[in-house]
Amino acid sequence: MDHTSDEYSGEDLDIINAVRSSIDIQKLDDLNPHTEIDAFDEDKEGILNNKTSLEFIEQPDDDVERDTFNIAEGQVNVYIRGDRSKPAILAIPGLGLTYRSCFKGYVHFPGNSKNFNRVCLYVLELPGLSQESRDLDPDFIFSPDVLVSIIDQVVQHYGLVRFIGMGAGFGGTALLHYALRDDSNIRGIILFGSNASQLTWSEWFTQRGSSISLNKGRVSDTVKQRFMNYWFSPNTVETDQELISAYGAELHSLNPFNLAKLVDASRSKPDINIQIPHLKCKAMIFNGKKSVSYEQTVDLFGNYGNELVSYLEVPDSGSLVCVENPGYTIESFHLFLYSCGV
């Protein structure tokens, strides 16, 4: 049954229909991971064609509450949008990202805001990783156990029951660690460019260099370029200077010492692919075709249970699909919420 017309109207409904006609959620049994999904045709008035979420970052956030409180690992910021009596989505931004740079524009993107009106969104910024945070303790480590503890304390603080996890990059990896401990309280997980593999040696040394540089107290041009190359496709890095400049500024607003700790956590993360088949919650995996972690995300998808996972491969996009090409995800996101009973 199609509920879309009940939930969307006007311009939003036109956008949803345009997306629906252009893409499909693909299941494991009929996926060719090396086949790109066609981009939107220009004769469709360019609706959402390769449109980033940047211009929507500055939308008013009158309906968003920022909640700051202390947990065992330090102070956390949680951004809350929506009626708390509705089903919850707990979201965690990716490496070097915040609520603002990772999810704010995505929530306000045309056609997607009404998806989020169906839920209450909680966006968790990990300790020390909000804008202008103080230095974490020198001995602090974002180990898998610490990440699980942080998520669990936030879940308990708000009394979240049967929530949907949503993560970009390393934020999604943190949610996978949590789900592997106990997925009985999770309806599903939405992953943007996340993977469950250990880094290759070249990636390990690259991130080691980034960590050393960040521990000097600044975000160097080399480190900034590494983040841009990780988040976005080569074409976007080359041609969209407005986006790259804006995200460079967002990166500079973070505490470099604390960011180095999360880089170290990413660099030393264990390979959990072998554990993924044990997950019993649904998953929606978005994978940018031009992502540097494209193959690792395909591996994650292949290890998930066939009947539980949906997969969407997005062309002309790096790992940060929710920023670079959010329009491609709207209908898949919409249908995944329904599959989770939301």
Short mmCIF file of C-alpha atoms in Angstrom, two decimals:
data_model
loop_
_atom_site.label_atom_id
_atom_site.label_comp_id
_atom_site.label_asym_id
_atom_site.label_seq_id
_atom_site.Cartn_x
_atom_site.Cartn_y
_atom_site.Cartn_z
CA MET A 1 0.00 0.00 0.00
CA ASP A 2 1.33 3.44 -0.93
CA HIS A 3 0.98 5.93 1.93
CA THR A 4 3.02 8.65 0.26
CA SER A 5 0.07 10.79 -0.84
CA ASP A 6 -1.21 10.79 2.76
CA GLU A 7 2.08 12.14 4.09
CA TYR A 8 3.28 14.49 1.31
CA SER A 9 1.69 17.21 -0.76
CA GLY A 10 2.60 19.91 -3.26
CA GLU A 11 6.29 20.35 -4.05
CA ASP A 12 7.33 17.63 -1.60
CA LEU A 13 5.11 15.05 -3.33
CA ASP A 14 6.55 16.02 -6.73
CA ILE A 15 10.04 15.47 -5.34
CA ILE A 16 9.16 12.08 -3.86
CA ASN A 17 7.57 10.92 -7.12
CA ALA A 18 10.62 12.07 -9.08
CA VAL A 19 12.90 10.12 -6.77
CA ARG A 20 10.66 7.04 -6.84
CA SER A 21 10.73 6.97 -10.63
CA SER A 22 14.52 7.17 -10.69
CA ILE A 23 15.73 4.75 -8.01
CA ASP A 24 14.79 1.57 -6.24
CA ILE A 25 15.92 0.04 -3.02
CA GLN A 26 17.98 -2.98 -4.03
CA LYS A 27 18.02 -6.24 -2.13
CA LEU A 28 20.97 -8.55 -1.72
CA ASP A 29 19.62 -11.29 -3.97
CA ASP A 30 19.30 -9.05 -7.03
CA LEU A 31 22.11 -6.56 -6.47
CA ASN A 32 24.97 -6.06 -8.83
CA PRO A 33 27.08 -3.76 -6.64
CA HIS A 34 29.03 -2.52 -9.64
CA THR A 35 25.94 -1.22 -11.46
CA GLU A 36 25.34 2.47 -10.90
CA ILE A 37 21.89 3.92 -10.35
CA ASP A 38 21.10 6.41 -13.09
CA ALA A 39 21.31 10.05 -12.09
CA PHE A 40 18.28 12.30 -12.49
CA ASP A 41 17.63 13.50 -16.02
CA GLU A 42 17.91 17.20 -16.68
CA ASP A 43 14.45 17.18 -18.31
CA LYS A 44 12.96 16.52 -14.87
CA GLU A 45 13.64 20.18 -14.11
CA GLY A 46 16.78 19.18 -12.27
CA ILE A 47 14.81 18.18 -9.19
CA LEU A 48 17.44 17.39 -6.56
CA ASN A 49 19.92 16.40 -9.28
CA ASN A 50 23.31 16.40 -7.56
CA LYS A 51 22.04 19.02 -5.11
CA THR A 52 23.90 19.14 -1.81
CA SER A 53 22.37 19.90 1.58
CA LEU A 54 24.68 22.89 2.14
CA GLU A 55 22.12 25.62 1.49
CA PHE A 56 19.78 24.08 4.05
CA ILE A 57 22.31 24.17 6.91
CA GLU A 58 21.29 27.75 7.64
CA GLN A 59 17.59 26.93 7.97
CA PRO A 60 16.06 28.09 11.27
CA ASP A 61 16.18 25.45 13.98
CA ASP A 62 13.31 26.78 16.06
CA ASP A 63 11.95 23.27 16.56
CA VAL A 64 15.29 21.83 17.72
CA GLU A 65 16.32 21.66 21.38
CA ARG A 66 19.95 21.28 22.40
CA ASP A 67 20.32 19.21 25.53
CA THR A 68 23.69 19.22 27.34
CA PHE A 69 24.43 16.84 30.20
CA ASN A 70 27.23 14.83 31.75
CA ILE A 71 27.80 11.10 31.45
CA ALA A 72 30.65 8.98 32.80
CA GLU A 73 32.86 9.84 29.80
CA GLY A 74 32.23 13.58 29.91
CA GLN A 75 29.78 16.15 28.58
CA VAL A 76 27.59 15.38 25.58
CA ASN A 77 25.36 17.53 23.41
CA VAL A 78 22.17 16.00 22.04
CA TYR A 79 20.04 17.84 19.50
CA ILE A 80 16.38 16.86 19.69
CA ARG A 81 13.80 17.51 17.00
CA GLY A 82 10.22 16.33 17.16
CA ASP A 83 7.58 14.97 19.49
CA ARG A 84 9.26 12.71 22.05
CA SER A 85 6.22 10.44 22.08
CA LYS A 86 6.98 9.41 18.48
CA PRO A 87 9.40 6.62 17.51
CA ALA A 88 12.99 7.70 18.02
CA ILE A 89 15.94 7.94 15.67
CA LEU A 90 19.29 8.18 17.46
CA ALA A 91 21.86 9.62 15.06
CA ILE A 92 25.63 9.95 15.40
CA PRO A 93 27.65 12.17 13.02
CA GLY A 94 30.74 10.86 11.27
CA LEU A 95 34.39 11.58 11.87
CA GLY A 96 35.01 15.34 11.96
CA LEU A 97 31.29 16.15 11.73
CA THR A 98 28.64 17.60 14.03
CA TYR A 99 24.85 17.78 14.08
CA ARG A 100 25.08 20.94 11.97
CA SER A 101 27.51 19.67 9.33
CA CYS A 102 26.23 16.10 9.10
CA PHE A 103 22.48 16.05 9.63
CA LYS A 104 20.95 19.54 9.89
CA GLY A 105 20.85 20.19 6.14
CA TYR A 106 19.68 16.62 5.56
CA VAL A 107 16.70 17.06 7.88
CA HIS A 108 15.70 20.32 6.19
CA PHE A 109 16.28 19.04 2.65
CA PRO A 110 13.10 19.35 0.48
CA GLY A 111 10.95 16.26 0.82
CA ASN A 112 12.90 14.87 3.76
CA SER A 113 11.57 17.09 6.52
CA LYS A 114 8.26 15.29 6.44
CA ASN A 115 10.07 11.98 6.80
CA PHE A 116 11.53 13.35 10.01
CA ASN A 117 8.14 14.65 11.15
CA ARG A 118 7.22 10.98 11.60
CA VAL A 119 9.85 10.51 14.30
CA CYS A 120 11.69 12.23 17.12
CA LEU A 121 15.31 12.75 16.10
CA TYR A 122 18.10 12.68 18.68
CA VAL A 123 21.53 13.61 17.31
CA LEU A 124 24.35 12.70 19.69
CA GLU A 125 27.65 14.54 19.48
CA LEU A 126 30.26 12.40 21.22
CA PRO A 127 32.17 13.91 24.18
CA GLY A 128 34.66 16.56 23.11
CA LEU A 129 33.42 16.61 19.51
CA SER A 130 31.01 19.51 19.61
CA GLN A 131 32.11 22.88 18.32
CA GLU A 132 34.54 24.63 20.68
CA SER A 133 34.69 21.69 23.15
CA ARG A 134 37.34 21.65 25.86
CA ASP A 135 40.22 19.16 25.71
CA LEU A 136 39.39 15.61 26.76
CA ASP A 137 41.56 13.89 29.34
CA PRO A 138 44.91 12.96 27.71
CA ASP A 139 44.31 9.28 28.54
CA PHE A 140 40.79 9.21 27.09
CA ILE A 141 40.30 6.60 24.33
CA PHE A 142 37.23 6.11 22.13
CA SER A 143 37.42 2.32 22.38
CA PRO A 144 34.47 0.18 21.23
CA ASP A 145 33.55 -0.38 24.89
CA VAL A 146 33.55 3.37 25.53
CA LEU A 147 31.45 4.06 22.43
CA VAL A 148 28.90 1.44 23.49
CA SER A 149 28.83 2.90 27.01
CA ILE A 150 28.23 6.42 25.69
CA ILE A 151 25.35 5.30 23.46
CA ASP A 152 23.83 3.17 26.21
CA GLN A 153 23.87 6.04 28.71
CA VAL A 154 22.15 8.35 26.23
CA VAL A 155 19.55 5.67 25.45
CA GLN A 156 18.90 5.21 29.17
CA HIS A 157 18.83 8.98 29.81
CA TYR A 158 15.97 9.47 27.35
CA GLY A 159 14.32 6.10 27.89
CA LEU A 160 14.51 5.25 24.20
CA VAL A 161 12.64 2.07 23.33
CA ARG A 162 12.89 0.28 19.99
CA PHE A 163 14.74 3.14 18.33
CA ILE A 164 16.30 3.41 14.87
CA GLY A 165 20.03 4.11 14.76
CA MET A 166 21.39 6.41 12.06
CA GLY A 167 25.08 7.01 11.52
CA ALA A 168 27.47 8.50 8.98
CA GLY A 169 30.91 6.92 8.60
CA PHE A 170 32.41 6.21 12.01
CA GLY A 171 29.13 7.21 13.68
CA GLY A 172 27.51 4.25 11.96
CA THR A 173 30.37 2.00 13.03
CA ALA A 174 29.78 3.04 16.66
CA LEU A 175 26.10 2.09 16.30
CA LEU A 176 27.08 -1.28 14.84
CA HIS A 177 29.23 -1.95 17.92
CA TYR A 178 26.24 -1.08 20.11
CA ALA A 179 23.88 -3.31 18.12
CA LEU A 180 26.32 -6.23 18.28
CA ARG A 181 26.21 -6.08 22.09
CA ASP A 182 22.40 -6.11 22.15
CA ASP A 183 20.14 -5.33 19.21
CA SER A 184 16.90 -6.18 21.03
CA ASN A 185 16.12 -2.47 21.52
CA ILE A 186 16.83 -1.43 17.91
CA ARG A 187 14.24 -1.41 15.12
CA GLY A 188 16.85 -0.81 12.44
CA ILE A 189 20.06 0.96 11.46
CA ILE A 190 20.56 3.50 8.67
CA LEU A 191 24.18 3.78 7.52
CA PHE A 192 25.72 6.45 5.29
CA GLY A 193 29.11 5.28 4.03
CA SER A 194 29.89 3.18 7.11
CA ASN A 195 31.99 0.05 7.05
CA ALA A 196 32.95 -2.62 9.54
CA SER A 197 36.44 -3.40 8.23
CA GLN A 198 39.85 -2.56 9.58
CA LEU A 199 41.81 0.03 7.65
CA THR A 200 44.27 -0.99 4.97
CA TRP A 201 47.92 -0.26 5.72
CA SER A 202 47.90 2.82 3.49
CA GLU A 203 44.76 4.14 5.19
CA TRP A 204 46.29 3.38 8.59
CA PHE A 205 49.43 5.41 7.84
CA THR A 206 47.37 8.26 6.35
CA GLN A 207 45.25 8.52 9.47
CA ARG A 208 48.33 8.21 11.66
CA GLY A 209 49.72 11.26 9.90
CA SER A 210 46.44 13.11 10.45
CA SER A 211 46.48 12.24 14.15
CA ILE A 212 50.05 13.49 14.60
CA SER A 213 49.20 16.75 12.84
CA LEU A 214 45.99 17.30 14.83
CA ASN A 215 47.84 16.71 18.09
CA LYS A 216 49.92 19.79 17.25
CA GLY A 217 46.78 21.80 17.89
CA ARG A 218 45.57 22.74 14.43
CA VAL A 219 43.88 21.42 11.32
CA SER A 220 46.52 21.68 8.60
CA ASP A 221 45.68 22.06 4.92
CA THR A 222 46.85 18.49 4.35
CA VAL A 223 44.54 17.12 7.04
CA LYS A 224 41.63 19.19 5.74
CA GLN A 225 42.19 17.82 2.25
CA ARG A 226 42.19 14.25 3.57
CA PHE A 227 38.81 14.81 5.20
CA MET A 228 37.38 16.36 2.02
CA ASN A 229 38.63 13.42 -0.04
CA TYR A 230 37.03 11.02 2.42
CA TRP A 231 33.66 12.79 2.62
CA PHE A 232 33.13 13.80 -0.99
CA SER A 233 33.65 12.53 -4.53
CA PRO A 234 36.67 13.75 -6.51
CA ASN A 235 34.43 15.79 -8.81
CA THR A 236 32.83 17.61 -5.90
CA VAL A 237 36.19 18.30 -4.26
CA GLU A 238 37.42 19.72 -7.56
CA THR A 239 34.40 21.79 -8.60
CA ASP A 240 32.24 22.72 -5.60
CA GLN A 241 34.45 25.22 -3.83
CA GLU A 242 31.55 26.65 -1.83
CA LEU A 243 30.87 23.28 -0.23
CA ILE A 244 34.56 22.52 0.35
CA SER A 245 35.18 25.94 1.90
CA ALA A 246 32.16 25.62 4.18
CA TYR A 247 33.15 22.15 5.38
CA GLY A 248 36.73 23.27 5.89
CA ALA A 249 35.41 25.98 8.21
CA GLU A 250 33.24 23.44 10.05
CA LEU A 251 36.29 21.22 10.54
CA HIS A 252 38.33 24.12 11.93
CA SER A 253 35.61 24.75 14.55
CA LEU A 254 36.36 21.42 16.26
CA ASN A 255 38.93 20.78 18.97
CA PRO A 256 41.89 19.24 17.08
CA PHE A 257 43.20 17.30 20.12
CA ASN A 258 39.82 15.62 20.64
CA LEU A 259 39.39 15.00 16.92
CA ALA A 260 42.78 13.24 16.93
CA LYS A 261 41.41 10.81 19.52
CA LEU A 262 38.52 9.87 17.26
CA VAL A 263 40.87 9.52 14.30
CA ASP A 264 42.95 7.14 16.44
CA ALA A 265 39.79 5.17 17.29
CA SER A 266 38.96 4.87 13.59
CA ARG A 267 42.54 3.85 12.83
CA SER A 268 42.51 1.08 15.45
CA LYS A 269 38.94 -0.15 15.07
CA PRO A 270 38.57 -3.94 15.05
CA ASP A 271 37.21 -5.76 12.04
CA ILE A 272 33.66 -6.74 12.98
CA ASN A 273 32.52 -8.04 9.58
CA ILE A 274 32.57 -11.60 10.88
CA GLN A 275 30.03 -10.63 13.57
CA ILE A 276 27.62 -8.78 11.27
CA PRO A 277 25.60 -11.92 10.32
CA HIS A 278 24.54 -12.21 13.97
CA LEU A 279 22.60 -8.93 13.82
CA LYS A 280 18.83 -9.35 13.84
CA CYS A 281 17.79 -5.73 13.20
CA LYS A 282 17.00 -4.30 9.78
CA ALA A 283 19.56 -2.14 7.98
CA MET A 284 19.47 0.46 5.22
CA ILE A 285 22.92 0.98 3.70
CA PHE A 286 23.71 3.98 1.49
CA ASN A 287 26.98 3.65 -0.42
CA GLY A 288 28.56 6.39 -2.52
CA LYS A 289 29.95 4.98 -5.75
CA LYS A 290 32.96 7.33 -5.52
CA SER A 291 33.57 6.72 -1.83
CA VAL A 292 37.08 5.75 -0.77
CA SER A 293 35.42 3.06 1.41
CA TYR A 294 33.13 1.83 -1.37
CA GLU A 295 34.41 -1.76 -1.41
CA GLN A 296 34.39 -2.04 2.40
CA THR A 297 30.77 -0.89 2.48
CA VAL A 298 29.87 -3.48 -0.16
CA ASP A 299 31.52 -6.09 2.08
CA LEU A 300 29.42 -4.93 5.03
CA PHE A 301 26.29 -5.21 2.91
CA GLY A 302 27.27 -8.69 1.71
CA ASN A 303 27.77 -9.92 5.28
CA TYR A 304 24.35 -8.76 6.46
CA GLY A 305 21.36 -11.13 6.47
CA ASN A 306 19.61 -11.13 3.09
CA GLU A 307 16.10 -10.63 4.42
CA LEU A 308 17.11 -7.78 6.74
CA VAL A 309 19.18 -5.45 4.58
CA SER A 310 18.39 -2.89 1.89
CA TYR A 311 21.08 -1.23 -0.17
CA LEU A 312 21.25 1.88 -2.30
CA GLU A 313 24.31 2.74 -4.36
CA VAL A 314 24.55 6.42 -5.18
CA PRO A 315 26.58 7.60 -8.19
CA ASP A 316 28.82 10.67 -8.16
CA SER A 317 29.04 10.65 -4.39
CA GLY A 318 31.66 10.03 -1.72
CA SER A 319 30.94 8.53 1.68
CA LEU A 320 28.89 11.47 2.98
CA VAL A 321 25.84 10.79 0.83
CA CYS A 322 23.49 12.63 3.20
CA VAL A 323 25.32 15.87 2.38
CA GLU A 324 26.58 15.38 -1.16
CA ASN A 325 23.54 13.74 -2.78
CA PRO A 326 20.71 13.67 -0.21
CA GLY A 327 17.98 13.70 -2.84
CA TYR A 328 18.84 10.17 -3.91
CA THR A 329 18.09 8.85 -0.43
CA ILE A 330 14.68 10.38 0.27
CA GLU A 331 12.42 7.64 -1.05
CA SER A 332 14.61 4.82 0.26
CA PHE A 333 14.62 6.48 3.67
CA HIS A 334 10.84 6.85 3.45
CA LEU A 335 10.28 3.18 2.63
CA PHE A 336 12.75 1.98 5.26
CA LEU A 337 10.81 3.84 7.98
CA TYR A 338 7.68 1.99 6.88
CA SER A 339 9.51 -1.33 6.94
CA CYS A 340 10.46 -0.58 10.55
CA GLY A 341 6.85 0.10 11.47
CA VAL A 342 7.26 3.88 11.65
#
